[in-house]
Tab-separated table of C-alpha atoms in Angstrom:
chain	number	residue	atom	x	y	z
A	1	MET	CA	147.774	127.881	78.701
A	2	ARG	CA	146.131	124.742	77.184
A	3	THR	CA	148.541	122.953	75.153
A	4	LYS	CA	147.207	121.687	71.752
A	5	THR	CA	146.710	117.599	72.000
A	6	LEU	CA	149.359	115.560	70.603
A	7	LYS	CA	147.217	112.468	70.653
A	8	LYS	CA	145.461	111.789	67.377
A	9	ASN	CA	141.768	112.614	66.616
A	10	LYS	CA	139.180	109.749	66.688
A	11	ILE	CA	136.240	111.218	64.577
A	12	ASN	CA	132.620	109.957	66.298
A	13	VAL	CA	130.365	110.778	63.011
A	14	VAL	CA	126.284	110.580	65.068
A	15	THR	CA	123.416	109.957	62.917
A	16	LEU	CA	120.074	111.554	63.543
A	17	GLY	CA	116.993	110.746	60.635
A	18	CYS	CA	116.824	109.184	57.691
A	19	SER	CA	118.319	106.452	55.523
A	20	LYS	CA	119.300	109.436	53.292
A	21	ASN	CA	121.359	110.464	56.323
A	22	VAL	CA	122.675	107.250	56.743
A	23	TYR	CA	124.002	107.282	53.498
A	24	ASP	CA	125.406	110.930	54.011
A	25	SER	CA	127.009	109.617	57.363
A	26	GLU	CA	128.813	106.426	55.507
A	27	VAL	CA	129.976	108.648	52.218
A	28	LEU	CA	131.406	110.983	54.947
A	29	MET	CA	133.127	108.016	57.156
A	30	GLY	CA	134.365	106.364	53.406
A	31	GLN	CA	136.310	109.913	52.638
A	32	LEU	CA	137.495	110.351	55.920
A	33	LYS	CA	139.086	106.859	56.165
A	34	ALA	CA	140.440	107.215	52.631
A	35	ASN	CA	142.270	110.321	54.509
A	36	HIS	CA	144.012	107.864	57.042
A	37	LYS	CA	141.237	109.605	59.996
A	38	GLU	CA	140.229	107.419	62.589
A	39	VAL	CA	136.607	107.445	62.188
A	40	VAL	CA	133.679	105.405	64.344
A	41	HIS	CA	130.090	105.479	64.226
A	42	GLU	CA	128.347	106.439	67.414
A	43	GLU	CA	131.159	105.560	69.527
A	44	GLU	CA	133.372	107.528	71.633
A	45	GLY	CA	135.902	109.808	69.998
A	46	ASN	CA	137.432	113.104	70.809
A	47	VAL	CA	135.975	114.934	67.280
A	48	VAL	CA	132.034	114.385	66.951
A	49	VAL	CA	130.031	115.629	63.875
A	50	ILE	CA	126.528	115.272	64.328
A	51	ASN	CA	124.333	114.619	60.949
A	52	THR	CA	120.817	116.068	62.240
A	53	CYS	CA	117.523	115.981	60.757
A	54	GLY	CA	114.943	118.430	60.246
A	55	PHE	CA	111.734	117.315	58.573
A	56	ILE	CA	109.386	117.338	61.503
A	57	ALA	CA	109.246	118.744	65.291
A	58	ASN	CA	110.434	115.804	67.210
A	59	ALA	CA	112.926	115.423	64.744
A	60	LYS	CA	114.783	118.750	65.018
A	61	GLU	CA	113.960	118.504	68.936
A	62	GLU	CA	116.413	114.836	69.267
A	63	SER	CA	119.029	116.820	66.840
A	64	VAL	CA	119.198	120.113	68.814
A	65	ASN	CA	119.261	117.791	72.255
A	66	THR	CA	121.723	115.982	70.507
A	67	ILE	CA	123.945	118.611	69.923
A	68	LEU	CA	123.303	120.261	73.352
A	69	GLU	CA	124.697	117.061	74.988
A	70	TYR	CA	127.657	117.323	73.042
A	71	VAL	CA	128.330	120.781	73.248
A	72	GLN	CA	127.914	120.292	77.503
A	73	LYS	CA	130.877	116.964	76.972
A	74	LYS	CA	133.096	119.727	75.091
A	75	GLU	CA	132.325	122.188	78.526
A	76	GLN	CA	133.122	119.120	80.129
A	77	GLY	CA	136.180	118.363	78.627
A	78	VAL	CA	134.874	115.061	77.093
A	79	VAL	CA	135.476	116.164	73.493
A	80	ASP	CA	137.776	118.772	71.890
A	81	LYS	CA	135.778	120.150	69.329
A	82	VAL	CA	132.195	119.511	67.853
A	83	PHE	CA	130.893	120.097	64.019
A	84	VAL	CA	127.165	119.707	63.163
A	85	THR	CA	125.664	118.882	59.628
A	86	GLY	CA	122.786	117.824	57.828
A	87	CYS	CA	119.209	119.115	57.122
A	88	LEU	CA	118.746	121.147	60.516
A	89	SER	CA	122.251	122.895	59.824
A	90	GLU	CA	121.258	123.710	56.530
A	91	ARG	CA	117.561	124.938	57.369
A	92	TYR	CA	118.619	126.705	60.367
A	93	LYS	CA	122.222	127.722	60.293
A	94	PRO	CA	122.041	131.678	61.615
A	95	ASP	CA	119.313	130.348	63.821
A	96	LEU	CA	121.852	127.556	65.502
A	97	GLN	CA	124.994	129.711	65.270
A	98	LYS	CA	123.229	132.583	67.674
A	99	GLU	CA	121.441	129.635	70.035
A	100	ILE	CA	124.328	127.455	70.150
A	101	PRO	CA	127.488	129.223	69.376
A	102	ASP	CA	130.189	126.573	71.423
A	103	VAL	CA	129.553	124.698	68.182
A	104	ASP	CA	132.924	124.487	66.317
A	105	GLN	CA	131.295	124.708	62.841
A	106	TYR	CA	127.681	124.372	61.045
A	107	PHE	CA	127.648	122.904	57.442
A	108	GLY	CA	124.563	122.595	55.115
A	109	THR	CA	123.658	119.171	53.377
A	110	THR	CA	125.714	120.493	50.267
A	111	GLU	CA	129.320	121.296	51.929
A	112	LEU	CA	130.767	117.411	52.514
A	113	PRO	CA	134.021	119.540	51.027
A	114	ARG	CA	133.924	122.246	53.342
A	115	LEU	CA	133.620	119.754	56.371
A	116	LEU	CA	136.126	117.631	55.440
A	117	LYS	CA	138.358	120.200	55.130
A	118	ALA	CA	137.380	121.490	59.096
A	119	LEU	CA	138.221	117.755	59.854
A	120	GLY	CA	141.563	118.052	58.173
A	121	ALA	CA	140.824	116.146	55.348
A	122	ASP	CA	140.866	116.382	51.340
A	123	TYR	CA	137.385	115.513	49.048
A	124	LYS	CA	138.556	112.849	47.074
A	125	HIS	CA	136.560	113.072	43.861
A	126	GLU	CA	137.469	109.361	42.662
A	127	LEU	CA	135.731	107.584	45.672
A	128	ILE	CA	132.734	106.493	43.411
A	129	GLY	CA	130.637	104.583	46.023
A	130	GLU	CA	133.632	104.055	48.802
A	131	ARG	CA	131.264	104.060	51.880
A	132	LEU	CA	131.901	102.878	55.134
A	133	THR	CA	128.428	101.108	55.775
A	134	THR	CA	126.732	101.064	59.352
A	135	THR	CA	123.915	98.862	58.676
A	136	PRO	CA	124.640	94.951	59.216
A	137	LYS	CA	126.666	94.051	56.815
A	138	ASN	CA	123.731	92.066	54.247
A	139	TYR	CA	121.926	95.065	53.197
A	140	ALA	CA	123.108	99.167	52.539
A	141	TYR	CA	121.324	101.990	50.895
A	142	LEU	CA	121.575	103.394	47.664
A	143	LYS	CA	120.943	106.958	47.374
A	144	ILE	CA	120.080	107.182	43.677
A	145	ALA	CA	119.007	110.848	43.333
A	146	GLU	CA	119.507	113.703	45.889
A	147	GLY	CA	116.479	116.799	46.538
A	148	CYS	CA	112.792	117.187	45.211
A	149	ASP	CA	111.428	118.934	42.404
A	150	ARG	CA	107.449	118.164	44.063
A	151	PRO	CA	105.309	120.909	45.352
A	152	CYS	CA	104.184	119.268	48.366
A	153	SER	CA	102.738	121.918	50.529
A	154	PHE	CA	103.349	120.198	53.897
A	155	CYS	CA	107.215	119.651	53.338
A	156	ALA	CA	110.548	121.198	53.948
A	157	ILE	CA	112.795	118.972	52.319
A	158	PRO	CA	113.418	120.886	48.996
A	159	LEU	CA	114.074	123.579	51.525
A	160	MET	CA	116.987	121.374	52.879
A	161	ARG	CA	118.012	119.508	50.013
A	162	GLY	CA	117.354	121.296	47.033
A	163	LYS	CA	116.230	120.493	43.539
A	164	HIS	CA	116.071	116.440	42.059
A	165	LYS	CA	119.580	115.314	41.082
A	166	SER	CA	119.863	111.998	39.557
A	167	THR	CA	123.043	110.173	40.190
A	168	PRO	CA	123.746	108.709	36.527
A	169	ILE	CA	123.143	105.000	36.110
A	170	GLU	CA	127.243	104.260	35.655
A	171	SER	CA	128.471	105.380	38.493
A	172	LEU	CA	125.309	103.105	40.546
A	173	VAL	CA	126.066	100.130	39.030
A	174	THR	CA	129.970	101.005	40.305
A	175	GLU	CA	128.814	101.519	43.702
A	176	ALA	CA	126.607	98.401	43.927
A	177	GLU	CA	129.729	96.385	42.559
A	178	LYS	CA	132.056	97.734	45.443
A	179	LEU	CA	129.215	97.101	47.760
A	180	ALA	CA	128.766	93.216	46.585
A	181	ALA	CA	132.794	93.003	46.490
A	182	ASP	CA	132.576	93.870	50.281
A	183	GLY	CA	129.247	91.239	51.082
A	184	VAL	CA	126.505	93.118	50.674
A	185	LYS	CA	123.506	91.012	48.916
A	186	GLU	CA	120.766	93.601	49.496
A	187	LEU	CA	120.326	97.331	48.262
A	188	VAL	CA	117.708	99.453	49.566
A	189	LEU	CA	117.059	102.203	47.028
A	190	ILE	CA	116.545	105.210	48.347
A	191	ALA	CA	115.622	109.027	47.192
A	192	GLN	CA	113.285	111.493	48.112
A	193	ASP	CA	111.380	110.346	44.694
A	194	LEU	CA	112.400	107.382	42.919
A	195	THR	CA	109.834	107.985	40.350
A	196	TYR	CA	111.398	110.927	39.120
A	197	TYR	CA	114.995	109.424	38.409
A	198	GLY	CA	116.433	110.034	35.071
A	199	LEU	CA	114.236	112.771	34.158
A	200	ASP	CA	116.925	115.412	34.923
A	201	LEU	CA	119.718	113.432	33.237
A	202	TYR	CA	117.684	111.758	30.653
A	203	LYS	CA	114.792	113.056	29.835
A	204	GLU	CA	112.788	110.354	30.423
A	205	ARG	CA	112.166	108.482	33.779
A	206	LYS	CA	114.850	105.551	33.816
A	207	LEU	CA	114.108	103.528	37.106
A	208	ALA	CA	113.248	100.537	34.941
A	209	ASP	CA	116.728	101.095	32.968
A	210	LEU	CA	118.476	101.219	36.507
A	211	LEU	CA	116.817	98.243	37.826
A	212	ARG	CA	117.740	96.004	34.884
A	213	ALA	CA	121.451	97.259	35.361
A	214	LEU	CA	121.417	96.451	38.891
A	215	VAL	CA	120.108	93.170	38.787
A	216	LYS	CA	123.742	92.081	36.662
A	217	VAL	CA	125.475	92.831	39.891
A	218	GLU	CA	127.084	89.712	40.743
A	219	GLY	CA	126.789	88.975	44.366
A	220	ILE	CA	123.554	91.195	44.800
A	221	GLU	CA	120.194	88.707	46.005
A	222	TRP	CA	117.754	91.704	46.779
A	223	ILE	CA	117.037	94.987	45.299
A	224	ARG	CA	114.143	97.161	47.210
A	225	LEU	CA	112.320	100.141	46.090
A	226	HIS	CA	111.874	103.019	48.669
A	227	TYR	CA	109.773	106.172	48.634
A	228	ALA	CA	108.300	106.680	45.093
A	229	PHE	CA	105.492	109.297	44.371
A	230	PRO	CA	102.423	107.965	42.980
A	231	THR	CA	101.738	111.015	40.119
A	232	GLY	CA	104.045	109.605	36.991
A	233	PHE	CA	104.841	106.377	38.387
A	234	PRO	CA	106.580	104.418	35.484
A	235	MET	CA	104.783	101.582	34.782
A	236	GLU	CA	107.650	99.391	33.063
A	237	VAL	CA	108.981	99.322	36.707
A	238	LEU	CA	105.988	96.556	37.789
A	239	GLU	CA	107.451	94.624	34.057
A	240	VAL	CA	110.622	94.387	35.607
A	241	MET	CA	109.166	93.508	39.093
A	242	LYS	CA	107.927	90.773	37.468
A	243	GLN	CA	110.654	89.502	35.373
A	244	GLU	CA	113.445	89.994	37.558
A	245	PRO	CA	113.861	87.620	40.572
A	246	LYS	CA	116.037	90.058	42.304
A	247	ILE	CA	113.611	93.028	42.426
A	248	CYS	CA	111.651	92.378	45.745
A	249	LYS	CA	108.127	92.195	45.257
A	250	TYR	CA	108.091	95.171	47.107
A	251	ILE	CA	107.112	99.190	47.374
A	252	ASP	CA	106.959	102.302	49.938
A	253	ILE	CA	105.051	104.613	48.045
A	254	PRO	CA	104.124	107.842	50.654
A	255	LEU	CA	100.280	108.534	49.776
A	256	GLN	CA	99.587	111.016	53.013
A	257	HIS	CA	95.942	111.073	52.321
A	258	ILE	CA	93.243	109.995	49.877
A	259	ALA	CA	90.554	112.758	50.767
A	260	ASP	CA	90.405	115.484	47.475
A	261	PRO	CA	89.794	118.546	49.314
A	262	ILE	CA	93.076	117.241	51.484
A	263	LEU	CA	95.004	116.116	48.419
A	264	LYS	CA	94.109	119.836	46.209
A	265	SER	CA	95.577	121.363	49.676
A	266	MET	CA	98.351	119.524	49.963
A	267	ARG	CA	99.640	119.815	46.625
A	268	ARG	CA	99.933	116.497	45.806
A	269	GLY	CA	98.611	116.343	41.896
A	270	THR	CA	96.442	113.342	42.213
A	271	THR	CA	92.926	112.592	43.330
A	272	LYS	CA	91.355	109.388	45.201
A	273	ALA	CA	90.188	108.025	41.852
A	274	LYS	CA	93.617	108.118	40.539
A	275	THR	CA	95.401	106.860	43.431
A	276	THR	CA	92.893	104.049	43.799
A	277	LYS	CA	93.301	103.303	40.203
A	278	LEU	CA	97.517	102.949	40.689
A	279	LEU	CA	97.101	100.891	43.367
A	280	LYS	CA	94.797	98.182	41.711
A	281	GLU	CA	97.086	98.480	38.859
A	282	PHE	CA	99.984	97.677	41.161
A	283	ARG	CA	98.285	94.620	42.322
A	284	ALA	CA	97.091	93.442	39.120
A	285	ALA	CA	100.421	93.604	37.780
A	286	VAL	CA	102.174	92.004	40.801
A	287	PRO	CA	99.315	90.072	43.116
A	288	GLU	CA	101.654	88.872	45.431
A	289	MET	CA	103.512	92.625	46.206
A	290	THR	CA	103.328	94.066	49.465
A	291	ILE	CA	102.864	97.722	49.528
A	292	ARG	CA	104.041	100.186	52.407
A	293	THR	CA	102.446	103.797	52.578
A	294	THR	CA	102.815	106.580	54.926
A	295	LEU	CA	99.485	109.283	55.752
A	296	ILE	CA	99.357	112.236	57.550
A	297	VAL	CA	96.310	112.898	59.826
A	298	GLY	CA	95.916	116.604	61.213
A	299	TYR	CA	96.835	118.340	57.955
A	300	PRO	CA	95.355	122.230	58.105
A	301	GLY	CA	91.460	122.067	57.369
A	302	GLU	CA	91.391	118.350	57.701
A	303	THR	CA	87.577	117.724	58.784
A	304	GLN	CA	86.316	114.886	60.219
A	305	GLU	CA	84.618	113.563	57.278
A	306	ASP	CA	88.289	114.436	55.466
A	307	TYR	CA	89.404	111.903	58.142
A	308	GLU	CA	86.712	109.157	57.815
A	309	THR	CA	87.554	109.210	53.793
A	310	LEU	CA	90.977	108.266	54.857
A	311	ARG	CA	89.896	106.040	57.822
A	312	ASP	CA	87.361	104.053	55.450
A	313	TRP	CA	90.037	103.597	52.587
A	314	VAL	CA	92.435	102.148	54.686
A	315	LYS	CA	90.291	99.786	55.565
A	316	GLU	CA	88.920	98.992	51.840
A	317	MET	CA	92.995	99.043	50.615
A	318	ARG	CA	94.261	96.509	53.275
A	319	PHE	CA	97.995	97.763	53.032
A	320	GLU	CA	100.405	94.996	53.914
A	321	ARG	CA	102.515	97.720	55.742
A	322	LEU	CA	101.713	101.191	56.879
A	323	GLY	CA	103.294	104.225	59.069
A	324	CYS	CA	100.648	107.424	60.212
A	325	PHE	CA	101.872	110.441	61.430
A	326	THR	CA	100.454	113.656	62.882
A	327	TYR	CA	100.699	116.933	60.751
A	328	SER	CA	103.643	119.281	61.560
A	329	HIS	CA	103.601	122.726	61.008
A	330	GLU	CA	106.967	123.562	59.333
A	331	GLU	CA	107.821	127.320	58.670
A	332	ASN	CA	108.503	128.267	55.292
A	333	THR	CA	106.584	125.606	53.500
A	334	HIS	CA	103.190	126.411	51.467
A	335	ALA	CA	101.173	125.144	54.041
A	336	TYR	CA	102.313	127.061	57.126
A	337	THR	CA	100.266	130.214	55.442
A	338	LEU	CA	97.131	127.939	56.695
A	339	GLU	CA	95.799	127.723	60.073
A	340	ASP	CA	97.197	124.424	61.853
A	341	ASP	CA	93.772	124.434	63.240
A	342	VAL	CA	93.067	120.579	64.223
A	343	PRO	CA	93.839	120.096	67.945
A	344	GLU	CA	96.881	118.192	68.836
A	345	GLU	CA	94.644	115.859	70.723
A	346	VAL	CA	92.530	115.135	67.692
A	347	LYS	CA	96.075	114.603	65.779
A	348	MET	CA	96.738	111.850	68.219
A	349	GLU	CA	93.274	109.945	68.442
A	350	ARG	CA	92.759	109.898	64.715
A	351	ALA	CA	96.687	108.669	64.324
A	352	ASN	CA	96.104	106.096	66.966
A	353	GLU	CA	92.652	104.831	65.115
A	354	ILE	CA	94.388	104.348	62.042
A	355	MET	CA	97.105	102.305	63.500
A	356	GLU	CA	95.040	100.174	65.133
A	357	ILE	CA	93.308	99.519	62.165
A	358	GLN	CA	96.116	99.038	60.686
A	359	SER	CA	98.025	96.464	63.475
A	360	GLN	CA	94.329	94.489	62.784
A	361	ILE	CA	94.823	94.194	58.794
A	362	SER	CA	98.636	93.103	59.436
A	363	TRP	CA	97.632	90.088	62.035
A	364	GLU	CA	94.665	89.108	59.398
A	365	LEU	CA	97.648	89.021	56.581
A	366	ASN	CA	100.409	87.768	59.119
A	367	GLN	CA	97.406	84.672	59.814
A	368	GLN	CA	97.340	83.794	55.979
A	369	LYS	CA	101.091	83.378	56.321
A	370	ILE	CA	101.338	80.354	58.596
A	371	GLY	CA	102.047	77.136	56.935
A	372	GLN	CA	103.830	78.665	54.269
A	373	GLU	CA	107.757	78.739	53.500
A	374	PHE	CA	109.859	81.794	52.591
A	375	LYS	CA	113.174	83.068	51.655
A	376	VAL	CA	114.430	84.765	54.877
A	377	VAL	CA	117.401	86.865	55.272
A	378	ILE	CA	119.011	87.215	58.996
A	379	ASP	CA	119.674	90.554	59.936
A	380	ARG	CA	121.160	90.098	63.696
A	381	LYS	CA	120.743	87.695	66.496
A	382	GLU	CA	118.563	89.124	69.514
A	383	GLY	CA	117.994	87.229	73.167
A	384	GLN	CA	116.904	83.690	72.483
A	385	TYR	CA	116.200	84.520	68.576
A	386	PHE	CA	117.649	85.139	65.433
A	387	VAL	CA	115.853	87.896	63.668
A	388	GLY	CA	115.071	87.824	60.036
A	389	ARG	CA	113.198	88.987	56.845
A	390	THR	CA	111.560	88.563	53.900
A	391	GLU	CA	111.670	89.694	50.727
A	392	PHE	CA	108.114	91.399	51.469
A	393	ASP	CA	110.025	93.238	54.399
A	394	SER	CA	112.322	96.101	54.941
A	395	PRO	CA	114.927	96.645	57.680
A	396	ASP	CA	114.018	98.457	60.578
A	397	VAL	CA	110.388	99.317	59.654
A	398	ASP	CA	108.833	96.284	58.881
A	399	ASN	CA	107.783	92.612	59.714
A	400	GLU	CA	110.080	90.568	61.618
A	401	VAL	CA	110.679	86.457	61.598
A	402	LEU	CA	111.714	84.981	64.877
A	403	ILE	CA	113.761	82.023	64.596
A	404	ASP	CA	114.845	79.622	67.715
A	405	ALA	CA	118.412	80.156	68.238
A	406	SER	CA	118.495	76.952	70.640
A	407	LYS	CA	117.427	74.789	67.773
A	408	PHE	CA	118.810	76.390	65.233
A	409	TYR	CA	122.223	77.988	63.703
A	410	LEU	CA	122.370	80.925	62.036
A	411	LYS	CA	124.432	83.410	60.082
A	412	THR	CA	124.160	86.894	59.860
A	413	GLY	CA	123.458	87.744	55.970
A	414	GLU	CA	122.673	83.986	55.543
A	415	TYR	CA	119.394	83.223	53.317
A	416	THR	CA	117.399	80.301	54.247
A	417	ARG	CA	114.253	78.799	53.515
A	418	VAL	CA	111.963	79.272	56.912
A	419	LYS	CA	108.413	78.018	57.248
A	420	ILE	CA	106.305	79.999	59.273
A	421	TYR	CA	104.183	78.220	62.285
A	422	GLU	CA	102.738	81.509	64.350
A	423	ALA	CA	102.073	84.889	63.381
A	424	GLU	CA	101.183	88.070	65.518
A	425	ASP	CA	100.359	91.237	64.680
A	426	PHE	CA	104.139	92.477	63.413
A	427	ASP	CA	106.019	89.333	63.883
A	428	LEU	CA	105.972	85.668	62.330
A	429	TYR	CA	107.987	82.756	63.987
A	430	GLY	CA	109.622	80.457	61.890
A	431	GLU	CA	111.453	77.009	61.533
A	432	VAL	CA	114.232	76.399	59.416
A	433	ILE	CA	113.441	73.925	56.976
């Protein structure tokens, strides 16, 4: 019979999906470290925890393939135990248990104490903001709320993450102070819906108040807003953005579509006219603001006319940053009752055309930056370049500034003034001033 190993367990946390999953993995790792467990992120370990994504078809497929990969390693004796947590596990636990029974245990998104217990650790309630960050040391995600109360027809997030639940301002300030003490200089605020922040706790939208509290944290230089919802946006946030140099003149506001019939079917609670008016108000209040959005093409019932409305609007609005996705038909969502009637090749053609238009817009906007100076943070060194970002760019998804490493010596996390001398559609080239 196999005797129990005497070696100390090394727990490898594998993260799939969005920045909210990155945050959750960091909290899990912080708890494990506080329990004196040896924990690594996406390195070799004999105990594996896979934090899955269950948002759309591609993400689900990646999560399932990763689980199968580690189950095979378990069969080969390379790893001893495999645990699965996160959104896919929350949404499909019974199916997964049936289809992949060799996983030791499955946990949902709210079962951190149970997961810790399975890993031989206790959940420590006193650990406010104690995380093992996995991002480059200069920035970290700050999750200000969990879940979502919006009724969007295509979205499975409420099924996996539950109702909207804001974290109190005091707790977030404490967390930000601890991150700053560890050398973090940029906070990327994330939630399923920033716009809704505070309504559940304080009975009013409190995003502006939260920002006013966070700018007081010493050591933080940039605060960035991700994932705002267009309806009910608290406009005083724009005033804070204008007044406080620490708030990046940047917002990520996923709009999904603009044709009125599609917006209505998507249950977005807005119209083309209202959305266009909101964006014009953004531009008027903070003219230098960078707006990032994401769009979905191929939603059930999207006609050629609906698509052309969206395409022409993208040309008109000239977003600085834009991502476009094809619709994914998700069970148990409201849209699942509709016929997924746009052929896959048509979805791809539409997405590709939107991204080609955006590539041209981005190139034109970047040409205007040649000769300009920007404050740039250095994220990493890659090949012959130091790679940085301006305040108008978010990590991993936006433009980057490339600086010749043979001419300049820079450190990761350092802020420096850079003059742009060349620009492509998604990259800028600069010299340190």
